[in-house]
Coordinates of C-alpha atoms in Angstrom, one line a residue:
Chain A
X1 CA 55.3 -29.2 26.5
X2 CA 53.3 -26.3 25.5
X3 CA 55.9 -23.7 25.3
X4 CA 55.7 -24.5 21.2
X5 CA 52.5 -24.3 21.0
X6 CA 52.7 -20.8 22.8
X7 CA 55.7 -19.5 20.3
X8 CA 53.7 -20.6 17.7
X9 CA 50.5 -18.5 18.6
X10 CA 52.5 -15.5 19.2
X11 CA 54.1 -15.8 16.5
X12 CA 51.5 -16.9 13.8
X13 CA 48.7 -15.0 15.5
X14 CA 50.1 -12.3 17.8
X15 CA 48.3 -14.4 21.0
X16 CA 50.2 -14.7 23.9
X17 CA 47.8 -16.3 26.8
X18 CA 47.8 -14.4 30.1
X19 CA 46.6 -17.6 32.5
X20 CA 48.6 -20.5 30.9
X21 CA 47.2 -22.9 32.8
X22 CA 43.7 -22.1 30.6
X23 CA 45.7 -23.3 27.8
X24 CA 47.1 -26.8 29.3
X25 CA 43.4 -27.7 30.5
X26 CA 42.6 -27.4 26.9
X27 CA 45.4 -29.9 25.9
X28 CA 44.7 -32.3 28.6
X29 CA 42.4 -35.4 27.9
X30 CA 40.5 -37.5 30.7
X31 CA 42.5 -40.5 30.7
X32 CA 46.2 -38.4 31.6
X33 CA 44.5 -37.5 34.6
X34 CA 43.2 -40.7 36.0
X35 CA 47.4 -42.0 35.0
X36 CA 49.1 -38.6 36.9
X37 CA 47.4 -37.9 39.8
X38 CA 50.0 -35.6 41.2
X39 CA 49.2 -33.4 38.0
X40 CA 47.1 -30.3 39.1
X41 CA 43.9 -29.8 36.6
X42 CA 41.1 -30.4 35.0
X43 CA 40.6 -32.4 31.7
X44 CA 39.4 -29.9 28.7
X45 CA 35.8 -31.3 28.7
X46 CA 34.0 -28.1 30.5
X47 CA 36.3 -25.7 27.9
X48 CA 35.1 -28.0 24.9
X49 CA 31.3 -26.9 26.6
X50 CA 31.8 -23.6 26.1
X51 CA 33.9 -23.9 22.8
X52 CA 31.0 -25.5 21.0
X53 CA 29.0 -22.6 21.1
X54 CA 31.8 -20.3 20.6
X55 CA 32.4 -21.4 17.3
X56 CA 28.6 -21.5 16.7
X57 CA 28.5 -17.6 17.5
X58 CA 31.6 -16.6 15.7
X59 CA 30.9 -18.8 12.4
X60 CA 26.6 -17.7 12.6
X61 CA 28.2 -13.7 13.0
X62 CA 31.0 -14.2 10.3
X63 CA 28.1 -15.4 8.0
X64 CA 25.5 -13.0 8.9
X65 CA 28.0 -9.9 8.4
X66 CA 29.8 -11.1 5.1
X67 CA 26.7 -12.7 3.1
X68 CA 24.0 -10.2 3.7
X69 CA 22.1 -11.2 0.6
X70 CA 22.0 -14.7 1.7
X71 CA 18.8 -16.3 3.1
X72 CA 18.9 -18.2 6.6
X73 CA 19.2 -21.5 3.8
X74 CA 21.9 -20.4 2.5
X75 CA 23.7 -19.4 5.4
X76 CA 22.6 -22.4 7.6
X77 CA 24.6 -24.8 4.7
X78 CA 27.7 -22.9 5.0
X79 CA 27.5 -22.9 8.8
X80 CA 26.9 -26.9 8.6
X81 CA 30.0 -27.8 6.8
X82 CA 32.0 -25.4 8.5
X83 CA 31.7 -26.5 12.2
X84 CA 31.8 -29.8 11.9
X85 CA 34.1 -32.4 13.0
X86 CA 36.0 -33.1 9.9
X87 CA 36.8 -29.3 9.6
X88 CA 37.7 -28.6 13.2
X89 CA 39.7 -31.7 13.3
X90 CA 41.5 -30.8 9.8
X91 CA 41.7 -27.0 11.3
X92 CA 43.5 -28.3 14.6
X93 CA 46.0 -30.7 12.7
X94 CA 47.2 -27.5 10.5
X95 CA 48.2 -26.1 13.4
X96 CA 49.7 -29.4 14.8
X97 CA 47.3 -29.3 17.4
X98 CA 47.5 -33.2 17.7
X99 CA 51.1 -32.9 18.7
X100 CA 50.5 -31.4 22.1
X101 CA 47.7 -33.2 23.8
X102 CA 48.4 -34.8 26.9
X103 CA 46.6 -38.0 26.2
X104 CA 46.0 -41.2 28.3
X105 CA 48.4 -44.0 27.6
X106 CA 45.4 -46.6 26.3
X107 CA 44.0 -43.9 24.1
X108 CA 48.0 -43.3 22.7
X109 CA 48.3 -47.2 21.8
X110 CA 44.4 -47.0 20.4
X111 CA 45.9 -44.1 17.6
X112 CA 43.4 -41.5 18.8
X113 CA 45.6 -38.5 18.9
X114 CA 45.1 -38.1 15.5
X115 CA 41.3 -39.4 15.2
X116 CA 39.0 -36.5 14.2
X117 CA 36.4 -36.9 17.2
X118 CA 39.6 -36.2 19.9
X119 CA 41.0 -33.4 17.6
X120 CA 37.3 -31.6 17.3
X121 CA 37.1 -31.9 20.8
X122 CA 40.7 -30.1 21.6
X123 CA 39.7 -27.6 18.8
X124 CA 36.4 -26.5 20.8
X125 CA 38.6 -26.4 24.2
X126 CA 41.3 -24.2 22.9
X127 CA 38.7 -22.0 21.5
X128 CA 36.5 -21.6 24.6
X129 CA 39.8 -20.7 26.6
X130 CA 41.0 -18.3 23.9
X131 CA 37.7 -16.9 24.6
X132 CA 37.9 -16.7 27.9
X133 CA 41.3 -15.7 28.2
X134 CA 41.2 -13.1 25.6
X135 CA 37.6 -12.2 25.1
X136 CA 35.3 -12.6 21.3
X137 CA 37.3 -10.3 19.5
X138 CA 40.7 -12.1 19.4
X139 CA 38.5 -15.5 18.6
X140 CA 37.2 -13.4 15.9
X141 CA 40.4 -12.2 14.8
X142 CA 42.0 -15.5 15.0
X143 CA 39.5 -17.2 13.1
X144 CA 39.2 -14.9 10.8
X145 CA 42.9 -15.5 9.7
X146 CA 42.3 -19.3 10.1
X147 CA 38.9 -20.5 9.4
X148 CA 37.3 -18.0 7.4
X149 CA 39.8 -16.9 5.2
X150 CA 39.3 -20.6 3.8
X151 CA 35.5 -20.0 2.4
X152 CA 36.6 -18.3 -1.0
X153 CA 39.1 -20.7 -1.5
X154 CA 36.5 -23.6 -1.3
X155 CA 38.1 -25.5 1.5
X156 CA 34.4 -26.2 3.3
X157 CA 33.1 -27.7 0.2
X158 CA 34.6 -30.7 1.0
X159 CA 32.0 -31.2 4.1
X160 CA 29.2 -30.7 1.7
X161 CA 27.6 -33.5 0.9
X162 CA 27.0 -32.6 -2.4
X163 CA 25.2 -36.0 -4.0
X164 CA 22.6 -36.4 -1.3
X165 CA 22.4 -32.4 -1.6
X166 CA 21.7 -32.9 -5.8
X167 CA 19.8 -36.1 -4.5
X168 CA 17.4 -34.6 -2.4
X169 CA 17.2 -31.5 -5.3
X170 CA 16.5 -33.3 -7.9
X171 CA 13.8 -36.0 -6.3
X172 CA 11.6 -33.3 -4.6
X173 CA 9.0 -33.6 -7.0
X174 CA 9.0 -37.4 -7.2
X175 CA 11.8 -40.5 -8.0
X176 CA 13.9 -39.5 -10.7
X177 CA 17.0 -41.7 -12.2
X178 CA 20.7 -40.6 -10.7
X179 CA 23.2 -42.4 -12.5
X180 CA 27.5 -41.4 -12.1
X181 CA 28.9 -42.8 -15.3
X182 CA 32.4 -43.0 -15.4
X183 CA 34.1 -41.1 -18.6
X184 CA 38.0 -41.8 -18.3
X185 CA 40.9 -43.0 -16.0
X186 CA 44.4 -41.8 -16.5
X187 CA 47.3 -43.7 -16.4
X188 CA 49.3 -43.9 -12.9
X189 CA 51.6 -40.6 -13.2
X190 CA 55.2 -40.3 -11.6
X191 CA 53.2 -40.0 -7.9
X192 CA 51.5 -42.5 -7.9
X193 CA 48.1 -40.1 -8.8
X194 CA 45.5 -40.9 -11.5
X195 CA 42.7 -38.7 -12.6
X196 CA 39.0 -39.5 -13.2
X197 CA 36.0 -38.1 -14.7
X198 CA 32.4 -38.7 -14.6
X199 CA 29.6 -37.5 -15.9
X200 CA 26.3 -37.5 -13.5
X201 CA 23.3 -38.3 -15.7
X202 CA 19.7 -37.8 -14.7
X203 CA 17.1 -39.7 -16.3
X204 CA 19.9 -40.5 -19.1
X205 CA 20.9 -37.2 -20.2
X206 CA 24.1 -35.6 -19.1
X207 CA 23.7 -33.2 -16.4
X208 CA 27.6 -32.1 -15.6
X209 CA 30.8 -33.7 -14.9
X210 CA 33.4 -33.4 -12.6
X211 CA 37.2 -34.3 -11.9
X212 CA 38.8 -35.9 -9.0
X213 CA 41.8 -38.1 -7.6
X214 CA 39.1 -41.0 -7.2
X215 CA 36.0 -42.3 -8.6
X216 CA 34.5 -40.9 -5.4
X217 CA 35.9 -37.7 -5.3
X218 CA 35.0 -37.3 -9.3
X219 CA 31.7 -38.2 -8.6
X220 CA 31.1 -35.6 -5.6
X221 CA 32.9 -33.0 -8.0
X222 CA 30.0 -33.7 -11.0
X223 CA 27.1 -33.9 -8.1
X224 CA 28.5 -30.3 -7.1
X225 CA 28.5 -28.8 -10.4
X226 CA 25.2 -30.4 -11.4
X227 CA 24.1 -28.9 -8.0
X228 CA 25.6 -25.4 -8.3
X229 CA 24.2 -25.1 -11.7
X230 CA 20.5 -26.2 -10.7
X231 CA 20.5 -24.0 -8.2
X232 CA 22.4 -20.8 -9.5
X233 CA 24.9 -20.3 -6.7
Chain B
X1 CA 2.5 -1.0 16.1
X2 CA 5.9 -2.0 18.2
X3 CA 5.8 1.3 20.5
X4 CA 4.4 -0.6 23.7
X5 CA 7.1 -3.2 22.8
X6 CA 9.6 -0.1 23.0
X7 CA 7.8 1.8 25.9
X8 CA 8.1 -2.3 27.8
X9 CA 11.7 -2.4 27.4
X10 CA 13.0 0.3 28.8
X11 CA 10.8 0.7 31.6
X12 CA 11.5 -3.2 32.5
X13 CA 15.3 -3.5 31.2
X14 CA 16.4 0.1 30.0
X15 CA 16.7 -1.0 27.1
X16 CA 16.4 1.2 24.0
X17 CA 17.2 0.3 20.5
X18 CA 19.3 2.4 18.6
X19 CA 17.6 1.1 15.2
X20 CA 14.4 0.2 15.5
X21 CA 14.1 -1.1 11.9
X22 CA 16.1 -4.3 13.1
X23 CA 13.1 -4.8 16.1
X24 CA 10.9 -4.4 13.3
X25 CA 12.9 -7.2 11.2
X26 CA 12.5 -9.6 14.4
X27 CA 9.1 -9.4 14.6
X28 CA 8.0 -9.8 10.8
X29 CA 6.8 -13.4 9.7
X30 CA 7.8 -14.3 5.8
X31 CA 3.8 -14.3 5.0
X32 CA 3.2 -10.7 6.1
X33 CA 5.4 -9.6 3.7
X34 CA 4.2 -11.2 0.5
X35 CA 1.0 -10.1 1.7
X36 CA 2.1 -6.6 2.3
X37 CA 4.1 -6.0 -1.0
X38 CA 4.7 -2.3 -0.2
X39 CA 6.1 -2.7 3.2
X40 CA 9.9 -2.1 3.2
X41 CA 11.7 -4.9 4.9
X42 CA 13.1 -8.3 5.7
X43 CA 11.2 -10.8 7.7
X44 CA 12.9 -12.8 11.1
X45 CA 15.1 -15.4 9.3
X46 CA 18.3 -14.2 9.2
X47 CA 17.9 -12.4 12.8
X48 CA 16.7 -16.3 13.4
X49 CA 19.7 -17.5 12.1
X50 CA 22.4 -15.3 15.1
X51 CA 20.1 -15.0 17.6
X52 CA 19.9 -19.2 17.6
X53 CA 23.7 -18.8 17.9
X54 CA 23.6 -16.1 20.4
X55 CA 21.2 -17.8 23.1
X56 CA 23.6 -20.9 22.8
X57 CA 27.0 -19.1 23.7
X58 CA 24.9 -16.4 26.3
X59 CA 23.3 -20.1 28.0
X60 CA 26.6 -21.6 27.7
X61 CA 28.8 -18.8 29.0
X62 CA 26.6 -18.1 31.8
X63 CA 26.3 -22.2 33.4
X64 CA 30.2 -22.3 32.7
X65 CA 31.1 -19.4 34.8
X66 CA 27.9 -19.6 37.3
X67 CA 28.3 -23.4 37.8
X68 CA 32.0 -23.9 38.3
X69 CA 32.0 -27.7 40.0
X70 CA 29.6 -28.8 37.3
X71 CA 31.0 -31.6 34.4
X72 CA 30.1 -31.0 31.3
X73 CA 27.3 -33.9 31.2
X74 CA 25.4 -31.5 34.0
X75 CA 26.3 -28.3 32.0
X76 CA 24.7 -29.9 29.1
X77 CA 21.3 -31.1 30.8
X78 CA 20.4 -27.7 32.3
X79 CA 21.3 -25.9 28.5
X80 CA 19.4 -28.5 26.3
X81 CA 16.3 -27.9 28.9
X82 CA 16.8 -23.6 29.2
X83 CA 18.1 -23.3 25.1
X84 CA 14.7 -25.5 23.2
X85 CA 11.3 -24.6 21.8
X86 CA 9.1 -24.7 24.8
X87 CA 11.5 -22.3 27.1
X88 CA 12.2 -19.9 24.5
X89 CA 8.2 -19.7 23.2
X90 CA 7.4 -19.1 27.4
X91 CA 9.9 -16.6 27.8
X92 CA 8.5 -14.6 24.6
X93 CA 5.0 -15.2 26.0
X94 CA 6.0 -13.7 29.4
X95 CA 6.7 -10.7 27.7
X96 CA 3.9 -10.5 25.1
X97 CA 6.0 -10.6 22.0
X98 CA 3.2 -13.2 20.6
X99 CA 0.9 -9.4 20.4
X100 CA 3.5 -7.9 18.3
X101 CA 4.3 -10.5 15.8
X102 CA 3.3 -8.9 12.2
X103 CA 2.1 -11.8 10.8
X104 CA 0.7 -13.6 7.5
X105 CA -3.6 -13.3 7.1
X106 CA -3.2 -17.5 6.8
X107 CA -0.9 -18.2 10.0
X108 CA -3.2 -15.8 11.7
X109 CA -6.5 -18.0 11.0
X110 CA -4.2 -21.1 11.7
X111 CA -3.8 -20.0 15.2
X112 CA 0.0 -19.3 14.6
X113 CA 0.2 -16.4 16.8
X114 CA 0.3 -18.3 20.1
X115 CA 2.1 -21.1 18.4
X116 CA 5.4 -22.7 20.6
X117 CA 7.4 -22.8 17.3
X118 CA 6.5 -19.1 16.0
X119 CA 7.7 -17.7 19.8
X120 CA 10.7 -19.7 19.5
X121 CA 11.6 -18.1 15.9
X122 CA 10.6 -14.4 17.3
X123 CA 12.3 -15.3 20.4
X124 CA 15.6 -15.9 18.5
X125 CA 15.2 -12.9 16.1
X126 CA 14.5 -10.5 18.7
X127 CA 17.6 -11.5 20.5
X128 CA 19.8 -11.7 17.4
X129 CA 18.3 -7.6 17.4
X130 CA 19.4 -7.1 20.3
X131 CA 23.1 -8.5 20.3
X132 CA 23.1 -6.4 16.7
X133 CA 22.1 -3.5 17.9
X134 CA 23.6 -3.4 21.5
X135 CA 26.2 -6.0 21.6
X136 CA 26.7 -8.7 23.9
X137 CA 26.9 -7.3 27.5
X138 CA 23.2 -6.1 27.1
X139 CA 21.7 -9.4 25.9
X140 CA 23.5 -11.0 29.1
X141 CA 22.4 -8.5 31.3
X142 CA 18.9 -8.9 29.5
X143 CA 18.9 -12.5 29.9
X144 CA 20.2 -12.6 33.4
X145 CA 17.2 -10.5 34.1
X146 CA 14.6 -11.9 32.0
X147 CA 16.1 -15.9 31.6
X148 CA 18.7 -17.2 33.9
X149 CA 17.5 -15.8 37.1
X150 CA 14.6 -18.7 36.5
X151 CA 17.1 -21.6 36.9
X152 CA 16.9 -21.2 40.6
X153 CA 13.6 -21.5 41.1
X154 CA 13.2 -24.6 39.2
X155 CA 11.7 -22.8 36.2
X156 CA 13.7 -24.8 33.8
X157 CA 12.9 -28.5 35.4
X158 CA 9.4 -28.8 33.2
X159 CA 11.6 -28.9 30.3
X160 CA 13.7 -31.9 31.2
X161 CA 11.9 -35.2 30.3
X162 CA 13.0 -36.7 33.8
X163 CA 10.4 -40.0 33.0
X164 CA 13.1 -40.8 30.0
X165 CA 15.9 -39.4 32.5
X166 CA 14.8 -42.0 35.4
X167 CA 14.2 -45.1 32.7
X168 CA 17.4 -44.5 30.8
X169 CA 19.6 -44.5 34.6
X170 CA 17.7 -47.4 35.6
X171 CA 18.2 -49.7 33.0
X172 CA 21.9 -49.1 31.8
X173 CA 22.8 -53.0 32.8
X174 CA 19.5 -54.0 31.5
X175 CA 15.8 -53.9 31.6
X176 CA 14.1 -53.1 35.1
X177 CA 10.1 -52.8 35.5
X178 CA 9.3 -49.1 36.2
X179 CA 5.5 -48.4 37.2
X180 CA 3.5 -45.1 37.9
X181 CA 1.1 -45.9 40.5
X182 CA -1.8 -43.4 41.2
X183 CA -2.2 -43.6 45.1
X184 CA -4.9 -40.2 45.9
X185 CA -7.0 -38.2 43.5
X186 CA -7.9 -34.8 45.6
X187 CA -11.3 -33.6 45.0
X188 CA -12.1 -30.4 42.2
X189 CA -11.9 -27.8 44.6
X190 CA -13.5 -24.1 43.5
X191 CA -10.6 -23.1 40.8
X192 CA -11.7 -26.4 39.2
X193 CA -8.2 -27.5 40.8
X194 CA -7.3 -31.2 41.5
X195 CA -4.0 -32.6 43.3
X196 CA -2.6 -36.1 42.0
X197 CA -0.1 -38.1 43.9
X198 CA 1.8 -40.9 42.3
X199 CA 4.2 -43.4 43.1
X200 CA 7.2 -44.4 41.1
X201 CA 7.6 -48.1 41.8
X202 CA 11.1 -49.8 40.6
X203 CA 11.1 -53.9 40.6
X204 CA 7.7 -53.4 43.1
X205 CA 9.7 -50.9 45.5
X206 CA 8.3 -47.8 46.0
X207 CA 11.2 -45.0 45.0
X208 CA 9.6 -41.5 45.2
X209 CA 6.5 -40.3 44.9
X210 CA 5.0 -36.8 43.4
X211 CA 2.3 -34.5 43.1
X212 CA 0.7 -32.8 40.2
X213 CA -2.3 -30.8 39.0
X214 CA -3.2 -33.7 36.5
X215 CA -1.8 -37.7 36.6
X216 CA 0.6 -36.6 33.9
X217 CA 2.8 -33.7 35.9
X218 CA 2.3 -36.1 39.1
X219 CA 4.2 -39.0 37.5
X220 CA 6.7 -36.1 36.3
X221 CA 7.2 -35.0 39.7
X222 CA 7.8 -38.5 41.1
X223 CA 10.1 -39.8 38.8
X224 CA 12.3 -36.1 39.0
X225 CA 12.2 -36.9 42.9
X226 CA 13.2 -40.3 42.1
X227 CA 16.2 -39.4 39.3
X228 CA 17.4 -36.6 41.8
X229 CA 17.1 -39.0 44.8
X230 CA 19.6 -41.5 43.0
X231 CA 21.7 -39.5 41.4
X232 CA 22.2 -37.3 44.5
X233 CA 21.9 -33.7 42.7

């Protein structure tokens, strides 16, 4: 079941595990257990212990070494939106993650091989027994090629939650007015895809706009530039 | 001003830092700095910043591999009590880092020095130093020294809330009536010392009872007894 998943971390990453069996207790999920009791194991709930503050040491050390101008702020809000669910759950399903757990039959039927919450948890599992399999400086190297290689191209911004962020910014000194106006809609193109823009007005004058796929994702994209441009990152 | 600090750690842990202007870094409040315009450095924050990650993975790594038959639910308990505010500001105290704090004229007046939250900061930084300047092995061997070689003699148990612990176990399928009862009051005896024994009482049943230098750590002891009791740990 694994063996894929094994070619494809050679491959991709040069890893090759030593004590497989570290590597199935990641994939295996409570419920499979309670359904095959002949299978020998444990579920990946004690790895996804240890995982969870892996990640927290590799991201904090990544960040303290490669931002050194950056106050603890700074740093802190990058660290926030990078280990979260929604990015370790996006970061397992690149790799197709979802495809190998071994998951209870209920939970299969329920859809929750590909929800985020069981995908962050097989995420922090595989990483605490890459770490103890392989020790902090592969995890470092692997993430390194698949987390934090991400940053400059802006993938974490997406976790930011950029209008309470402007919000919160913008109202520290007292209520102020936070409207998003909407600008334009395109037409449907060939896809299926339309673009918006809106502009993000405070107390009625225009403070920036933005661009997205949705009125949502055009509003977040105005609250980000109004935000980045307040605050000279 | 940090000698003794220097002098203390290698005599207790042979530990001797290789640059001493990161020790300095760890112990320098933001205030002291603004105050002190000439001094060259940074203050704690960004030490803050790794050593919070670092005690998390050393606290982690160390239950996980020391505790093997434990479930992640017990793994968790013990951390959240040994990685928080109060543990972290007792360790520090334990080894005097509240004398060496360079701190702001203002904090000082406000009593900051002996402040929980300050050791907890300091506490951090100076262990974010330490991974920095000696790697990882030497802030485990440090800690299994100085930290984790507390969790057996119960050093850790005054940070679990074990009155919450004991109501929340008791009333997952609905309310039940828990009562502290006071049952002896010893005498002050020459150290100004009095013993407190109460009874945790569940539905009018007497569960466990405790003792305690004041009504407050009494309770505390009975309802641990109590928790431990029916939970079987």
């Amino acid at each position: 079941m694994l063996d894929k998943l094994q070619t494809q971390l050679e491959k991709q990453f040069g890893i090759k595990f030593n004590d497989s069996k570290l590597l199935v207790e990641a994939f295996t999920q409570g419920n499979y257990l309670n359904e095959h009791p002949n299978f020998k194991g444990h579920d990946y709930q004690r790895l996804e212990f240890l995982g969870d503050a892996v990640m927290q040491l590799q991201t904090a050390q990544y960040l303290y070494k490669n931002y050194p101008s950056w106050d603890e702020g700074q740093l802190t809000e990058l660290r926030i939106a990078m280990v979260q669910t929604r990015s370790f759950a996006s970061l397992a399903k690149q790799l197709s993650f979802n495809e190998y757990i071994l998951l209870g039959h209920g939970e299969e039927l329920n859809g929750a091989r590909n929800r985020d919450s069981l995908l962050e948890d097989v995420w922090e599992a595989f990483i605490g027994a890459l770490y103890l399999d392989q020790g902090a400086e592969t995890v470092t190297n692997f993430l390194t090629q698949h987390m934090f290689n991400k940053i400059k191209t802006g993938f974490y911004d997406q976790f930011i939650d950029y209008k309470s962020k402007l919000q919160e910014f913008l109202q520290k000194n007292g209520a102020v007015q936070i409207k998003y106006q909407k600008l334009s809609q395109s037409e449907l193109d060939e896809h299926n895809q339309q673009q918006f823009t809106v502009a993000v007005e405070v107390q009625g004058k225009v403070l920036s706009t933005g661009n997205g796929s949705s009125l949502k994702n055009a509003e977040k994209a105005a609250a980000r530039a109004a935000y980045q441009q307040l605050t000279q990152k």
